[in-house]
mmCIF file of C-alpha atoms in Angstrom:
data_model
loop_
_atom_site.group_PDB
_atom_site.id
_atom_site.type_symbol
_atom_site.label_atom_id
_atom_site.label_comp_id
_atom_site.label_asym_id
_atom_site.label_seq_id
_atom_site.Cartn_x
_atom_site.Cartn_y
_atom_site.Cartn_z
ATOM 1 C CA ILE A 1 0.000 0.000 0.000
ATOM 2 C CA SER A 2 1.271 3.465 -0.812
ATOM 3 C CA VAL A 3 -0.299 6.820 -0.108
ATOM 4 C CA SER A 4 0.643 10.121 -1.696
ATOM 5 C CA ASP A 5 2.385 12.571 0.620
ATOM 6 C CA TYR A 6 -0.272 15.070 -0.454
ATOM 7 C CA SER A 7 -3.274 12.975 0.608
ATOM 8 C CA LYS A 8 -5.694 14.980 2.756
ATOM 9 C CA TYR A 9 -7.351 11.845 4.066
ATOM 10 C CA TYR A 10 -4.815 9.075 4.709
ATOM 11 C CA TYR A 11 -1.209 8.451 5.675
ATOM 12 C CA ILE A 12 0.954 5.485 6.651
ATOM 13 C CA ASP A 13 2.791 5.413 9.970
ATOM 14 C CA GLN A 14 4.612 2.416 11.469
ATOM 15 C CA GLY A 15 2.934 0.041 9.031
ATOM 16 C CA CYS A 16 -0.623 1.289 9.675
ATOM 17 C CA LEU A 17 -2.914 3.030 7.186
ATOM 18 C CA ILE A 18 -4.478 5.903 9.158
ATOM 19 C CA ASP A 19 -7.453 8.172 8.441
ATOM 20 C CA ARG A 20 -6.216 11.710 9.200
ATOM 21 C CA ARG A 21 -9.701 13.068 9.895
ATOM 22 C CA THR A 22 -10.561 10.657 12.694
ATOM 23 C CA MET A 23 -7.116 9.314 13.696
ATOM 24 C CA THR A 24 -8.463 5.823 13.038
ATOM 25 C CA ILE A 25 -6.387 2.855 11.937
ATOM 26 C CA VAL A 26 -7.988 1.527 8.763
ATOM 27 C CA THR A 27 -5.726 -1.491 8.239
ATOM 28 C CA ALA A 28 -2.219 -2.714 8.950
ATOM 29 C CA LEU A 29 0.553 -4.104 6.824
ATOM 30 C CA GLU A 30 2.494 -7.265 7.729
ATOM 31 C CA ASP A 31 5.006 -5.465 9.967
ATOM 32 C CA PHE A 32 3.397 -2.773 12.106
ATOM 33 C CA SER A 33 3.078 -1.129 15.508
ATOM 34 C CA ILE A 34 0.280 1.146 16.661
ATOM 35 C CA PRO A 35 1.507 4.753 16.764
ATOM 36 C CA ASP A 36 0.797 7.135 19.649
ATOM 37 C CA GLY A 37 -2.017 9.594 19.003
ATOM 38 C CA ILE A 38 -4.377 7.032 17.423
ATOM 39 C CA LYS A 39 -7.903 7.477 18.813
ATOM 40 C CA ARG A 40 -9.696 4.479 17.304
ATOM 41 C CA ILE A 41 -8.968 1.048 15.913
ATOM 42 C CA GLY A 42 -11.237 0.825 12.874
ATOM 43 C CA ASP A 43 -13.563 -1.983 11.824
ATOM 44 C CA TYR A 44 -11.619 -5.043 10.591
ATOM 45 C CA ALA A 45 -8.273 -3.197 11.083
ATOM 46 C CA PHE A 46 -6.364 -6.285 12.252
ATOM 47 C CA PHE A 47 -8.907 -8.944 11.270
ATOM 48 C CA GLY A 48 -7.212 -12.319 10.801
ATOM 49 C CA LYS A 49 -3.655 -11.039 11.329
ATOM 50 C CA TYR A 50 -2.229 -14.434 12.215
ATOM 51 C CA MET A 51 1.200 -13.054 13.180
ATOM 52 C CA LEU A 52 -0.203 -10.779 15.905
ATOM 53 C CA ASN A 53 0.495 -12.388 19.282
ATOM 54 C CA GLU A 54 0.305 -9.462 21.699
ATOM 55 C CA GLY A 55 -1.871 -6.379 21.450
ATOM 56 C CA VAL A 56 -0.718 -3.325 23.391
ATOM 57 C CA LEU A 57 -2.717 -0.208 22.637
ATOM 58 C CA PRO A 58 -1.357 3.296 23.247
ATOM 59 C CA ASP A 59 -3.186 5.279 25.933
ATOM 60 C CA SER A 60 -4.635 7.550 23.229
ATOM 61 C CA VAL A 61 -6.892 4.756 21.882
ATOM 62 C CA VAL A 62 -10.427 4.991 23.314
ATOM 63 C CA SER A 63 -12.454 2.837 20.913
ATOM 64 C CA ILE A 64 -12.080 -0.551 19.223
ATOM 65 C CA GLY A 65 -14.279 -1.129 16.177
ATOM 66 C CA TYR A 66 -16.277 -4.045 14.780
ATOM 67 C CA LYS A 67 -14.164 -7.200 14.340
ATOM 68 C CA SER A 68 -10.967 -5.149 14.769
ATOM 69 C CA PHE A 69 -8.971 -8.080 16.148
ATOM 70 C CA ALA A 70 -11.341 -10.946 15.276
ATOM 71 C CA SER A 71 -9.779 -14.230 14.156
ATOM 72 C CA CYS A 72 -6.261 -13.281 15.262
ATOM 73 C CA ASP A 73 -5.392 -16.898 16.011
ATOM 74 C CA GLN A 74 -2.046 -16.229 17.717
ATOM 75 C CA LEU A 75 -3.179 -13.324 19.912
ATOM 76 C CA THR A 76 -2.526 -14.390 23.520
ATOM 77 C CA SER A 77 -2.877 -11.100 25.415
ATOM 78 C CA ALA A 78 -4.419 -7.685 24.957
ATOM 79 C CA ASP A 79 -3.578 -4.563 26.953
ATOM 80 C CA LEU A 80 -6.438 -2.175 26.207
ATOM 81 C CA GLY A 81 -4.997 0.814 28.073
ATOM 82 C CA ASN A 82 -7.593 3.599 28.234
ATOM 83 C CA VAL A 83 -10.172 2.038 25.911
ATOM 84 C CA THR A 84 -13.735 2.948 26.899
ATOM 85 C CA GLU A 85 -15.611 1.020 24.199
ATOM 86 C CA ILE A 86 -15.053 -2.428 22.714
ATOM 87 C CA GLY A 87 -17.112 -2.905 19.563
ATOM 88 C CA GLU A 88 -19.185 -5.879 18.510
ATOM 89 C CA ARG A 89 -17.178 -9.021 17.739
ATOM 90 C CA ALA A 90 -13.932 -7.074 18.341
ATOM 91 C CA PHE A 91 -11.983 -10.112 19.614
ATOM 92 C CA MET A 92 -14.324 -12.858 18.422
ATOM 93 C CA ASP A 93 -12.678 -16.180 17.622
ATOM 94 C CA CYS A 94 -9.287 -15.323 19.126
ATOM 95 C CA GLY A 95 -8.870 -18.884 20.345
ATOM 96 C CA SER A 96 -5.464 -18.284 21.960
ATOM 97 C CA LEU A 97 -6.432 -15.125 23.885
ATOM 98 C CA GLN A 98 -5.693 -15.770 27.572
ATOM 99 C CA SER A 99 -5.693 -12.353 29.219
ATOM 100 C CA VAL A 100 -7.163 -8.905 28.733
ATOM 101 C CA THR A 101 -6.075 -5.953 30.850
ATOM 102 C CA HIS A 102 -7.359 -2.383 30.943
ATOM 103 C CA ASN A 103 -7.007 0.835 32.952
ATOM 104 C CA ASN A 104 -10.483 0.625 34.512
ATOM 105 C CA LYS A 105 -12.027 3.124 32.092
ATOM 106 C CA LEU A 106 -14.049 0.577 30.147
ATOM 107 C CA GLU A 107 -17.699 1.649 29.688
ATOM 108 C CA ALA A 108 -19.118 -0.717 27.050
ATOM 109 C CA ILE A 109 -18.457 -4.204 25.702
ATOM 110 C CA GLY A 110 -20.262 -4.993 22.451
ATOM 111 C CA GLU A 111 -22.213 -8.084 21.468
ATOM 112 C CA TYR A 112 -20.081 -11.185 20.908
ATOM 113 C CA ALA A 113 -16.955 -9.090 21.685
ATOM 114 C CA PHE A 114 -15.016 -12.023 23.185
ATOM 115 C CA SER A 115 -17.100 -14.956 22.010
ATOM 116 C CA TYR A 116 -15.164 -18.102 21.135
ATOM 117 C CA CYS A 117 -12.097 -16.928 23.065
ATOM 118 C CA ASN A 118 -11.586 -20.454 24.364
ATOM 119 C CA GLN A 119 -8.503 -19.704 26.484
ATOM 120 C CA LEU A 120 -9.749 -16.540 28.222
ATOM 121 C CA SER A 121 -9.625 -17.565 31.875
ATOM 122 C CA SER A 122 -10.665 -14.510 33.885
ATOM 123 C CA LEU A 123 -12.998 -11.584 33.389
ATOM 124 C CA GLU A 124 -12.837 -8.289 35.248
ATOM 125 C CA PHE A 125 -15.518 -5.633 35.076
ATOM 126 C CA PRO A 126 -14.541 -2.144 36.309
ATOM 127 C CA GLU A 127 -16.957 0.172 38.093
ATOM 128 C CA THR A 128 -17.050 2.368 34.961
ATOM 129 C CA LEU A 129 -18.714 -0.399 32.905
ATOM 130 C CA LYS A 130 -22.271 0.560 31.925
ATOM 131 C CA ALA A 131 -23.153 -1.975 29.228
ATOM 132 C CA ILE A 132 -22.330 -5.556 28.267
ATOM 133 C CA GLY A 133 -23.715 -6.708 24.921
ATOM 134 C CA ASP A 134 -25.544 -9.979 24.507
ATOM 135 C CA ASN A 135 -23.314 -13.028 24.181
ATOM 136 C CA ALA A 136 -20.209 -10.905 24.821
ATOM 137 C CA PHE A 137 -18.437 -13.914 26.356
ATOM 138 C CA ASN A 138 -20.235 -16.718 24.551
ATOM 139 C CA TYR A 139 -18.230 -19.977 24.555
ATOM 140 C CA CYS A 140 -15.437 -18.671 26.768
ATOM 141 C CA VAL A 141 -15.168 -22.191 28.148
ATOM 142 C CA SER A 142 -12.003 -21.560 30.189
ATOM 143 C CA ALA A 143 -13.459 -18.628 32.155
ATOM 144 C CA LYS A 144 -13.057 -19.454 35.827
ATOM 145 C CA THR A 145 -12.742 -16.054 37.524
ATOM 146 C CA LEU A 146 -15.271 -13.255 37.364
ATOM 147 C CA ARG A 147 -14.566 -9.991 39.193
ATOM 148 C CA ILE A 148 -17.084 -7.182 39.524
ATOM 149 C CA THR A 149 -15.594 -4.126 41.187
ATOM 150 C CA GLU A 150 -18.794 -2.216 41.896
ATOM 151 C CA ASN A 151 -22.580 -2.405 41.706
ATOM 152 C CA PRO A 152 -22.991 -6.173 41.131
ATOM 153 C CA LEU A 153 -26.797 -6.083 41.180
ATOM 154 C CA TYR A 154 -26.836 -3.840 38.117
ATOM 155 C CA PHE A 155 -25.059 -6.539 36.130
ATOM 156 C CA PHE A 156 -26.764 -9.570 37.654
ATOM 157 C CA LYS A 157 -28.848 -10.393 34.572
ATOM 158 C CA LYS A 158 -25.879 -10.032 32.202
ATOM 159 C CA ILE A 159 -23.628 -12.075 34.477
ATOM 160 C CA VAL A 160 -26.147 -14.925 34.559
ATOM 161 C CA ILE A 161 -26.242 -14.871 30.759
ATOM 162 C CA ILE A 162 -22.432 -14.869 30.596
ATOM 163 C CA LEU A 163 -22.144 -17.761 33.019
ATOM 164 C CA MET A 164 -24.791 -19.750 31.172
ATOM 165 C CA SER A 165 -22.967 -19.238 27.872
ATOM 166 C CA VAL A 166 -19.707 -20.672 29.243
ATOM 167 C CA ILE A 167 -21.283 -23.762 30.810
#
């Protein structure tokens, strides 16, 4: 992929094609790192990137789009930093994903966001979390630890659904 130096809309930095207007990663090349200043990981940005084994997002990233990291078979850990919103199916079918960390700013987890993450063993919900989409943790069969930091009654219905989907 090449982009003209005069493009008003896109540029390439550290192997990522970036939309200048929204500071969103559109896609990544084979060898990449996520530059500082990025606000959003776009829909399908890293979809199926088999060589991705660790995802560390800069603190500037606040949103992860639809299927952004879906089907990244080798992804074992994700450090979400200051992300507040995880889109639908963002990490779906990441069968090797074992751990997800965040800076307790997470507000929303989309539908099917972590479904079929067979190795994900613990789930932590910060007090900032306001919404969990349906089937967000569907078929997370290794999930053994569930931590709710605040207001557990608010999430009771969703937690029951999550637990039922992993049984």
